[in-house]
Coordinates of C-alpha atoms in Angstrom, one line a residue:
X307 CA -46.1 17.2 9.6
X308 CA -42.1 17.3 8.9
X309 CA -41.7 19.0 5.6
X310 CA -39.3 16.9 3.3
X311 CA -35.4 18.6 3.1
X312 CA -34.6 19.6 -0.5
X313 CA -31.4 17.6 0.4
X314 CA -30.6 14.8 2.5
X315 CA -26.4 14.3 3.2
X316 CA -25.7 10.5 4.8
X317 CA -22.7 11.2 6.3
X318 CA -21.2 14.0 8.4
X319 CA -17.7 14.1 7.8
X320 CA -15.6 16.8 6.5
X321 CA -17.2 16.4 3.0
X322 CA -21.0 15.7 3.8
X323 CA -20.4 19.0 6.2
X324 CA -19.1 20.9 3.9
X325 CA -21.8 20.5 1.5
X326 CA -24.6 20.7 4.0
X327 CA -23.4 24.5 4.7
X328 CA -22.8 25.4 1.3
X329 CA -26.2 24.3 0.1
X330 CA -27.8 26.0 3.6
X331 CA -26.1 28.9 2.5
X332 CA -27.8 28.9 -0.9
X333 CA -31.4 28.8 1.1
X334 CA -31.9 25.1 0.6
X335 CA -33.5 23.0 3.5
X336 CA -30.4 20.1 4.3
X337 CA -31.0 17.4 6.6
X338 CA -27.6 15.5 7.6
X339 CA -27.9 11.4 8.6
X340 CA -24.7 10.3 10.7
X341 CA -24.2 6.8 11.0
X342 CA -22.7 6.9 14.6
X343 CA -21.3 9.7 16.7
X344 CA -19.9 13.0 15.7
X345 CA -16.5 12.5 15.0
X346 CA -17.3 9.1 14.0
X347 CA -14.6 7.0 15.4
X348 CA -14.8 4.7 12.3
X349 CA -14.0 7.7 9.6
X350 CA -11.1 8.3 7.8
X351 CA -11.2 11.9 8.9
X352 CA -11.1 11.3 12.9
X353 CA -7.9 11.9 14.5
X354 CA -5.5 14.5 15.9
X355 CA -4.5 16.2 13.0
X356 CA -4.4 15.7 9.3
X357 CA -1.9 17.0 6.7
X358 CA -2.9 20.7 4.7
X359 CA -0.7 20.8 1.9
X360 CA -0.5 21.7 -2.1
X361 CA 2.8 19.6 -2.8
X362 CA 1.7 17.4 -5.4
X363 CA 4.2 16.6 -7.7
X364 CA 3.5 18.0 -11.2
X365 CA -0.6 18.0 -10.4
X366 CA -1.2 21.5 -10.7
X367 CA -4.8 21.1 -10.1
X368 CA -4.3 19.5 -7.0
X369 CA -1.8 22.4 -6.1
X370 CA -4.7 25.3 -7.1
X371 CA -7.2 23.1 -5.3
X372 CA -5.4 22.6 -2.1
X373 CA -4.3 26.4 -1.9
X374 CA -8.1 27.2 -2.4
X375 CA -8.9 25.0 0.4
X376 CA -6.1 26.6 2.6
X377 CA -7.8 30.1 2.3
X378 CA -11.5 28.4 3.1
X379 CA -9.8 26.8 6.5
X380 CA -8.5 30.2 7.3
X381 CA -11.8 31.3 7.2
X382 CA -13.0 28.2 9.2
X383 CA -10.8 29.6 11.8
X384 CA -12.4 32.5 11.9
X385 CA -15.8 31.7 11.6
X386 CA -15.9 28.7 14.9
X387 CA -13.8 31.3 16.9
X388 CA -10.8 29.0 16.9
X389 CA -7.5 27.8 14.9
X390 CA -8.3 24.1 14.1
X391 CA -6.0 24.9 11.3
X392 CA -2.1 26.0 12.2
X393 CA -0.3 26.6 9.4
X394 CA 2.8 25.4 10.2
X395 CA 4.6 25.1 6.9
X396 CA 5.9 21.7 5.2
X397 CA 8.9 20.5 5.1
X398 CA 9.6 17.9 2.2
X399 CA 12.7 15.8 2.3
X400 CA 14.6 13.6 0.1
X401 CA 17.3 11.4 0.7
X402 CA 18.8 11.9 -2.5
X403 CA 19.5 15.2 -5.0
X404 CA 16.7 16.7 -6.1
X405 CA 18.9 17.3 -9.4
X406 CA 19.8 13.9 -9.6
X407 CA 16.2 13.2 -9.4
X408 CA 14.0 15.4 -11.4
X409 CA 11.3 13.4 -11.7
X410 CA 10.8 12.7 -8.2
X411 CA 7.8 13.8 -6.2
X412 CA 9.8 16.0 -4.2
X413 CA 11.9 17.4 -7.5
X414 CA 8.5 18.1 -8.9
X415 CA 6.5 19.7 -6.3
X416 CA 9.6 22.1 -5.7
X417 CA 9.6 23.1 -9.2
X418 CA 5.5 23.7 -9.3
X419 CA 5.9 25.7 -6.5
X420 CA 8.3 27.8 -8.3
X421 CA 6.6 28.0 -11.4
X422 CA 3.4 29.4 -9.4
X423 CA 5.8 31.7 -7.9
X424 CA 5.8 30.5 -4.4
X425 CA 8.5 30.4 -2.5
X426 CA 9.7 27.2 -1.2
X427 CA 13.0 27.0 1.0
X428 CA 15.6 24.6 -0.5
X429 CA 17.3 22.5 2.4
X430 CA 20.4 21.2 2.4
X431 CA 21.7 18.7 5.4
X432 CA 23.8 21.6 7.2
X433 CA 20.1 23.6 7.5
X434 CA 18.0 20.6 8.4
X435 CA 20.8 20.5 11.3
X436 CA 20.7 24.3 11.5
X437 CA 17.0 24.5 11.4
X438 CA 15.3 21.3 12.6
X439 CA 17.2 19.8 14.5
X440 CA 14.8 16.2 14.9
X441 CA 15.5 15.3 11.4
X442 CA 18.7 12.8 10.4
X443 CA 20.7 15.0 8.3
X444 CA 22.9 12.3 7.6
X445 CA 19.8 10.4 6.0
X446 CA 18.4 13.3 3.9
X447 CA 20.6 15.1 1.2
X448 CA 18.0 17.3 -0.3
X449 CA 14.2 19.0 0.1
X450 CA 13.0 22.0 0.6
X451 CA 10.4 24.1 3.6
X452 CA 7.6 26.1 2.6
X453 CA 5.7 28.2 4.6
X454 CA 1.5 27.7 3.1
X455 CA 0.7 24.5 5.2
X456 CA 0.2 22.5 8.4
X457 CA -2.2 20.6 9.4
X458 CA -5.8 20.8 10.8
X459 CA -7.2 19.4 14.1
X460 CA -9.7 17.0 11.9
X461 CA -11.6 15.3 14.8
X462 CA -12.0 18.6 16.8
X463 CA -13.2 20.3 13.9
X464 CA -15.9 18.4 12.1
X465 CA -17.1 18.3 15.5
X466 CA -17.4 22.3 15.5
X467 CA -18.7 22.2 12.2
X468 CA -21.3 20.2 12.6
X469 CA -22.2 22.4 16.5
X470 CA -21.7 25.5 13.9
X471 CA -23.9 24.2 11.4
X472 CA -26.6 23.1 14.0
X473 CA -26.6 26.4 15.2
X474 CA -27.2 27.9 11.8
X475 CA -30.6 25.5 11.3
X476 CA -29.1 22.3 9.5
X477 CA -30.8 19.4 11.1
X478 CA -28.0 16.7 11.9
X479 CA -29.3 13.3 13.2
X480 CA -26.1 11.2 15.2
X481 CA -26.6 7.2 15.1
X482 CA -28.7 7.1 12.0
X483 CA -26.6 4.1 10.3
X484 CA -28.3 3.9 6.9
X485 CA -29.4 0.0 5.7
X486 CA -30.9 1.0 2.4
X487 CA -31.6 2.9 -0.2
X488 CA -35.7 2.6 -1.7
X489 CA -35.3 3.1 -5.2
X490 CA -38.1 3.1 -7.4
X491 CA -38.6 4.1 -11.1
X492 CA -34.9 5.4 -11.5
X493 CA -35.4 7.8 -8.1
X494 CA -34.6 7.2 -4.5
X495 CA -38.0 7.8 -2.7
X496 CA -36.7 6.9 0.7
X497 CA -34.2 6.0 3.0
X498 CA -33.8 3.4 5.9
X499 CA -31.9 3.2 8.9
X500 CA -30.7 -0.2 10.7
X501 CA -33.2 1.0 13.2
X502 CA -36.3 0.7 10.9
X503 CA -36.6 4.3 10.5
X504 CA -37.6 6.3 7.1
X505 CA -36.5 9.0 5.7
X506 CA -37.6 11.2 2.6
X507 CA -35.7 14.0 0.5
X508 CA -36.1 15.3 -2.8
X509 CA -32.5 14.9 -3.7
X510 CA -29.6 12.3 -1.5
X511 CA -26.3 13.2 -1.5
X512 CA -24.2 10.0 -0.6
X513 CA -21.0 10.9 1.5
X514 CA -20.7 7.8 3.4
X515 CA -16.9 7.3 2.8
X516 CA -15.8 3.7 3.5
X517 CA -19.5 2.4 3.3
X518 CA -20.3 4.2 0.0
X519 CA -19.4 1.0 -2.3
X520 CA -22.0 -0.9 0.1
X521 CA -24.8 1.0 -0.3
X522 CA -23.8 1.6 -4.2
X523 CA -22.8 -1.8 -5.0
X524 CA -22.2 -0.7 -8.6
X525 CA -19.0 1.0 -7.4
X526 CA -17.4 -1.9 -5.6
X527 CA -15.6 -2.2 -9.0
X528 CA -14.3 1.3 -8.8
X529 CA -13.5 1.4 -5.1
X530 CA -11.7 -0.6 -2.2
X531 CA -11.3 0.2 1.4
X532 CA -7.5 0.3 2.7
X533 CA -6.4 0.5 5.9
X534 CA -2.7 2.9 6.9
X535 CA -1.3 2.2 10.2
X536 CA -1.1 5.6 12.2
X537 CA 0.6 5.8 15.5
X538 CA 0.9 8.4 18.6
X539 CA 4.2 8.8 20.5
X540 CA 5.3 10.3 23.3
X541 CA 8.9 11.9 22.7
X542 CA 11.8 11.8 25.4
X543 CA 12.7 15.0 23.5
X544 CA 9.5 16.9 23.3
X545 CA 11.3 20.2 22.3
X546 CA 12.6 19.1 19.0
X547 CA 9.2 18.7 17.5
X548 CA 7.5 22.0 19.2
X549 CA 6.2 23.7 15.2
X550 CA 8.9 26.5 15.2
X551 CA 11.7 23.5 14.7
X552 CA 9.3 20.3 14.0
X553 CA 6.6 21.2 10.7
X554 CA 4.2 18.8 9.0
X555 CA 7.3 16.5 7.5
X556 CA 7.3 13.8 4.6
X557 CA 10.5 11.3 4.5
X558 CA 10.6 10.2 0.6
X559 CA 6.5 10.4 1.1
X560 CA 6.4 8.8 -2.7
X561 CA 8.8 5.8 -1.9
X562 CA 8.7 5.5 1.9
X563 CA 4.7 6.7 2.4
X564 CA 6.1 7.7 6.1
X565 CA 4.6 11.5 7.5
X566 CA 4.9 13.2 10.9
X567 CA 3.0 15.8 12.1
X568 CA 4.4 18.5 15.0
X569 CA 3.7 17.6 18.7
X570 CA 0.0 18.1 19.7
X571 CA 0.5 20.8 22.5
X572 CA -3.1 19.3 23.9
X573 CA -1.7 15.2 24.5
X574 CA 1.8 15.7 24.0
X575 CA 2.1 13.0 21.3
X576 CA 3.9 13.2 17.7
X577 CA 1.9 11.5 15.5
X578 CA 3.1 9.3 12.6
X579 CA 1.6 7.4 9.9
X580 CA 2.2 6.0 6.5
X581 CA 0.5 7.1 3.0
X582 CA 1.4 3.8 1.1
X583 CA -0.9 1.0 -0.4
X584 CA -2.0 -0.1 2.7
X585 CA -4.0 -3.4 3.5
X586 CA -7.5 -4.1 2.0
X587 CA -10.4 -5.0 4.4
X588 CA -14.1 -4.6 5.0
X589 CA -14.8 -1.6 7.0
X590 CA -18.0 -3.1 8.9
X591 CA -16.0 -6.8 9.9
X592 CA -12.5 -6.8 9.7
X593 CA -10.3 -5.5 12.3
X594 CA -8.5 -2.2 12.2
X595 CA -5.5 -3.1 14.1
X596 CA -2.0 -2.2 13.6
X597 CA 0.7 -5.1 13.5
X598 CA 4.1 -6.2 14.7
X599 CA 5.3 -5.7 10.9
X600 CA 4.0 -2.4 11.2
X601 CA 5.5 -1.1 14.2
X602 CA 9.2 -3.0 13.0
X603 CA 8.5 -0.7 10.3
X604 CA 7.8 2.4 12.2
X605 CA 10.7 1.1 14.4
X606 CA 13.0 1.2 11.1
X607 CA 12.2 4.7 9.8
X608 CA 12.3 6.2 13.3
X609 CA 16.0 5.0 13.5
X610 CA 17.2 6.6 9.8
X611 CA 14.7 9.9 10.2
X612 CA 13.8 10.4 13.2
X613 CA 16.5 8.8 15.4
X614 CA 15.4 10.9 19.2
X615 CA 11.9 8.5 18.6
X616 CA 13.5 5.2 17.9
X617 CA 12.2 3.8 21.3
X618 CA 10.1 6.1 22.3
X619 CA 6.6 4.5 23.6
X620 CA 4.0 4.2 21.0
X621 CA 0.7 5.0 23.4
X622 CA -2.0 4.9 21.0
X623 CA -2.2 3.4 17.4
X624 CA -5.2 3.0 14.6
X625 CA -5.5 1.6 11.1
X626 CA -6.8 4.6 9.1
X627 CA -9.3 3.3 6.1
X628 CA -9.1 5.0 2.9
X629 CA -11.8 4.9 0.1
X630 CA -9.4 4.5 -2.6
X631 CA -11.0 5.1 -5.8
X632 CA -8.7 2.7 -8.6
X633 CA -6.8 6.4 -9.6
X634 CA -6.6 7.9 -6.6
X635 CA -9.2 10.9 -7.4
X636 CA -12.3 11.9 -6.0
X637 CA -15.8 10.9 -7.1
X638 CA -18.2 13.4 -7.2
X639 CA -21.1 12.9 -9.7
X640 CA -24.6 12.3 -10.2
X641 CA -25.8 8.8 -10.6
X642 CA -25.7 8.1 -14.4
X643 CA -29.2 6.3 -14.0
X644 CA -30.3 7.5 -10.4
X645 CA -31.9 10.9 -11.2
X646 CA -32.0 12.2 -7.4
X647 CA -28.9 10.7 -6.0
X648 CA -25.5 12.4 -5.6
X649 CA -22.0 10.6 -4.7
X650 CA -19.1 12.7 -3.0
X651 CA -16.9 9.9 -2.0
X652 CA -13.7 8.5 -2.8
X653 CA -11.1 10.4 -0.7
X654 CA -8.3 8.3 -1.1
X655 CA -6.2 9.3 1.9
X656 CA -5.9 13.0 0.5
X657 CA -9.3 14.2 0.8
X658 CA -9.4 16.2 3.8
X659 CA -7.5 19.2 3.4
X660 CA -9.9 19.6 0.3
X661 CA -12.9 19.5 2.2
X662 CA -14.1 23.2 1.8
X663 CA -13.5 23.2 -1.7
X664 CA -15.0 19.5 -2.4
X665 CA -18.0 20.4 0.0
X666 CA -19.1 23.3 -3.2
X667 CA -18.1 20.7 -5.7
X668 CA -20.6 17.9 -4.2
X669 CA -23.1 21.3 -3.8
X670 CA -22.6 22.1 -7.5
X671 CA -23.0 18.3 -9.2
X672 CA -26.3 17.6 -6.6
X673 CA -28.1 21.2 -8.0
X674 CA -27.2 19.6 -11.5
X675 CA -24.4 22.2 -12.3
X676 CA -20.7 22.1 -13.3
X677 CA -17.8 23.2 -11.6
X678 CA -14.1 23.9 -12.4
X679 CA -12.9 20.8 -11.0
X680 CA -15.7 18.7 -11.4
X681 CA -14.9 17.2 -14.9
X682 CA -11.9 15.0 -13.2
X683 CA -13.8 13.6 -10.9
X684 CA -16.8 12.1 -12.9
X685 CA -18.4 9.2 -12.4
X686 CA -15.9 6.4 -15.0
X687 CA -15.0 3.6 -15.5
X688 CA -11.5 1.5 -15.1
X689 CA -9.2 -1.0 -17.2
X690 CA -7.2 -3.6 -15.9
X691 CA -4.4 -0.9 -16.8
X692 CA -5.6 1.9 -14.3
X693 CA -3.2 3.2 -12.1
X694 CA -3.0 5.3 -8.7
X695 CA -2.5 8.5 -9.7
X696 CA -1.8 10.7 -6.6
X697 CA 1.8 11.2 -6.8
X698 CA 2.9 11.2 -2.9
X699 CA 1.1 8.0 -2.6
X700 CA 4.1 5.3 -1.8
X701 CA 2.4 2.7 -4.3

């Protein structure tokens, strides 16, 4: 007869992973459920690359939280024998003075930076000429480059995490899509797959990322599912965006949403996308297709930031679904009435790069302890006044 795991993770992402080592670690017995394939095609998390950075205006928890995380995929590196994480730098660039501006996001992260005593390269148009050549120096006035960030191969590595944490004994299931939870007397005794299969823990951990307000209806209030167009070119001009001229690059990320990402040396595409508010869907029915507005868009930015891309092909696009909590911040809590069931959910387009450090968070809250950050990221509730709070968000 199976034994029962101590914990049972639905979903294998970068945060369900995460946690499912941690709590290994700690000599717990962790089953993982996946609802499809490992990287799930459907999660926010699959792709190319997605952006490692601690620019976050004049959140300084963020900032400590991100930098955290940027030592923990160092060690990633080290520990699945390969760099998933380059660490590229950031450049961060603003149309207009950052002095005229103080309040800006990119006014604001510079001066964080500073005040943590970091050292962030101011730009002005002669060095984005001088320096990286790809950018429209004509276009941005102001900005700066600094050297802790990049990016992180995100499909390519949950897919070594979860081989890694395989090897180390975590059982991970694939194509285990979970119908429902069984919840009796305030505890979930069990739960079931589409398939008609049962499974039993003494504590769930819900990472389940788009699907979480499904399976929790209670939090449809708290959460909605956006979808953020994301394209792959193919540059004429491949050398201007090799990562010693080309690094992970916001355009007025806070007022523009638009973000490019070096050229992937594996397909040879520059990859594009836009961190803004996005179109709300269903992540089970609706379609996640990218328009004809959304590529005359593209089209538009390319021309004033990018101008060598302006017709370059476009050979592969998505529609990237957030879990967008109403403020933008994580949830990571028990259930206030639940007593076995754990939520670690609510990314909102900014969850990745955190994924180490979440993954001990969603550890800490399911073995019913605290942790530094954890306070934030409570399980709340929202007024018709609640805003997004992430302040790169182009909302």
């Amino acid at each position: 007869m199976t034994s029962i795991p101590d914990f049972l993770i639905i979903g294998a992402g970068i945060f369900g992973l995460s946690t499912a080592i941690d709590l290994h670690a700690q000599g717990f017995k962790v089953q993982v459920l996946e609802a499809g394939e490992i990287p799930n095609p459907l999660a926010a998390g699959t792709d190319i690359s997605k952006a490692v950075r601690m620019e976050y205006g004049t959140d300084s928890e963020y900032m400590k939280m991100a930098s955290l995380s940027m030592d923990q995929w160092r060690e990633w590196n080290e520990i699945l024998e390969q760099s998933f994480y380059h660490e590229t730098g950031i450049i961060v660039a603003s149309s207009k003075s950052m002095e005229a501006e103080k309040e800006s996001y990119e006014a604001s992260s510079f001066k964080q930076l500073l005040d943590k005593n970091y050292q962030p390269e101011r730009l002005s148009p002669a060095l984005f000429s001088q320096r990286f050549p790809a950018i429209n120096p004509n276009h941005f006035q102001d900005g700066f480059f600094h050297k802790k960030a990049g990016y992180v191969e995100s499909g390519e590595v949950v897919k070594a995490i979860a081989k890694y944490a395989s090897k180390e004994g975590i059982s991970i299931l694939k194509n285990k899509k979970i119908a429902t939870l069984e919840i009796q007397e305030n505890k979930v005794v069990a739960v079931h797959t589409i398939q008609g299969e049962k499974f039993k823990a003494g504590h769930t951990i819900l990472c389940a990322g788009n699907f979480t307000p499904y399976l929790i209806p209670e939090l449809k209030s708290c959460m909605k599912i956006t979808g953020h167009p994301v394209f792959h070119l193919k540059p004429s001009q491949p050398d201007l965006f090799t990562s010693d001229k080309f690094t992970f690059f916001t355009a007025d990320i806070a007022t523009t949403g638009w973000y490019a990402f070096p050229i992937d040396e594996k397909k040879g595409v520059v990859k594009i996308a836009n961190h803004g508010t996005g179109l709300e869907l269903n992540p089970e029915s609706d379609p996640r297709v990218v328009t004809k507005k959304d590529i005359r868009n593209l089209r538009a930015f390319l021309k004033e930031s990018l101008p060598s891309l302006t017709y370059d092909p476009i050979v592969y696009t998505r529609r990237c679904c957030y879990t967008d909590t109403l403020d933008g911040h994580f949830w990571i809590d028990r259930h206030p009435e639940i007593k076995n069931l754990t939520i670690g959910s609510g990314g909102s387009g900014h969850g990745f790069k955190m994924g180490p450090e979440v993954g001990k968070m969603i550890a800490a809250k399911a073995k019913g302890e605290e942790h530094p950050w954890s306070q934030r990221y409570k399980w709340r509730t929202f007024s018709k006044e609640t805003i997004q709070e992430e302040e790169a968000r182009a909302i």
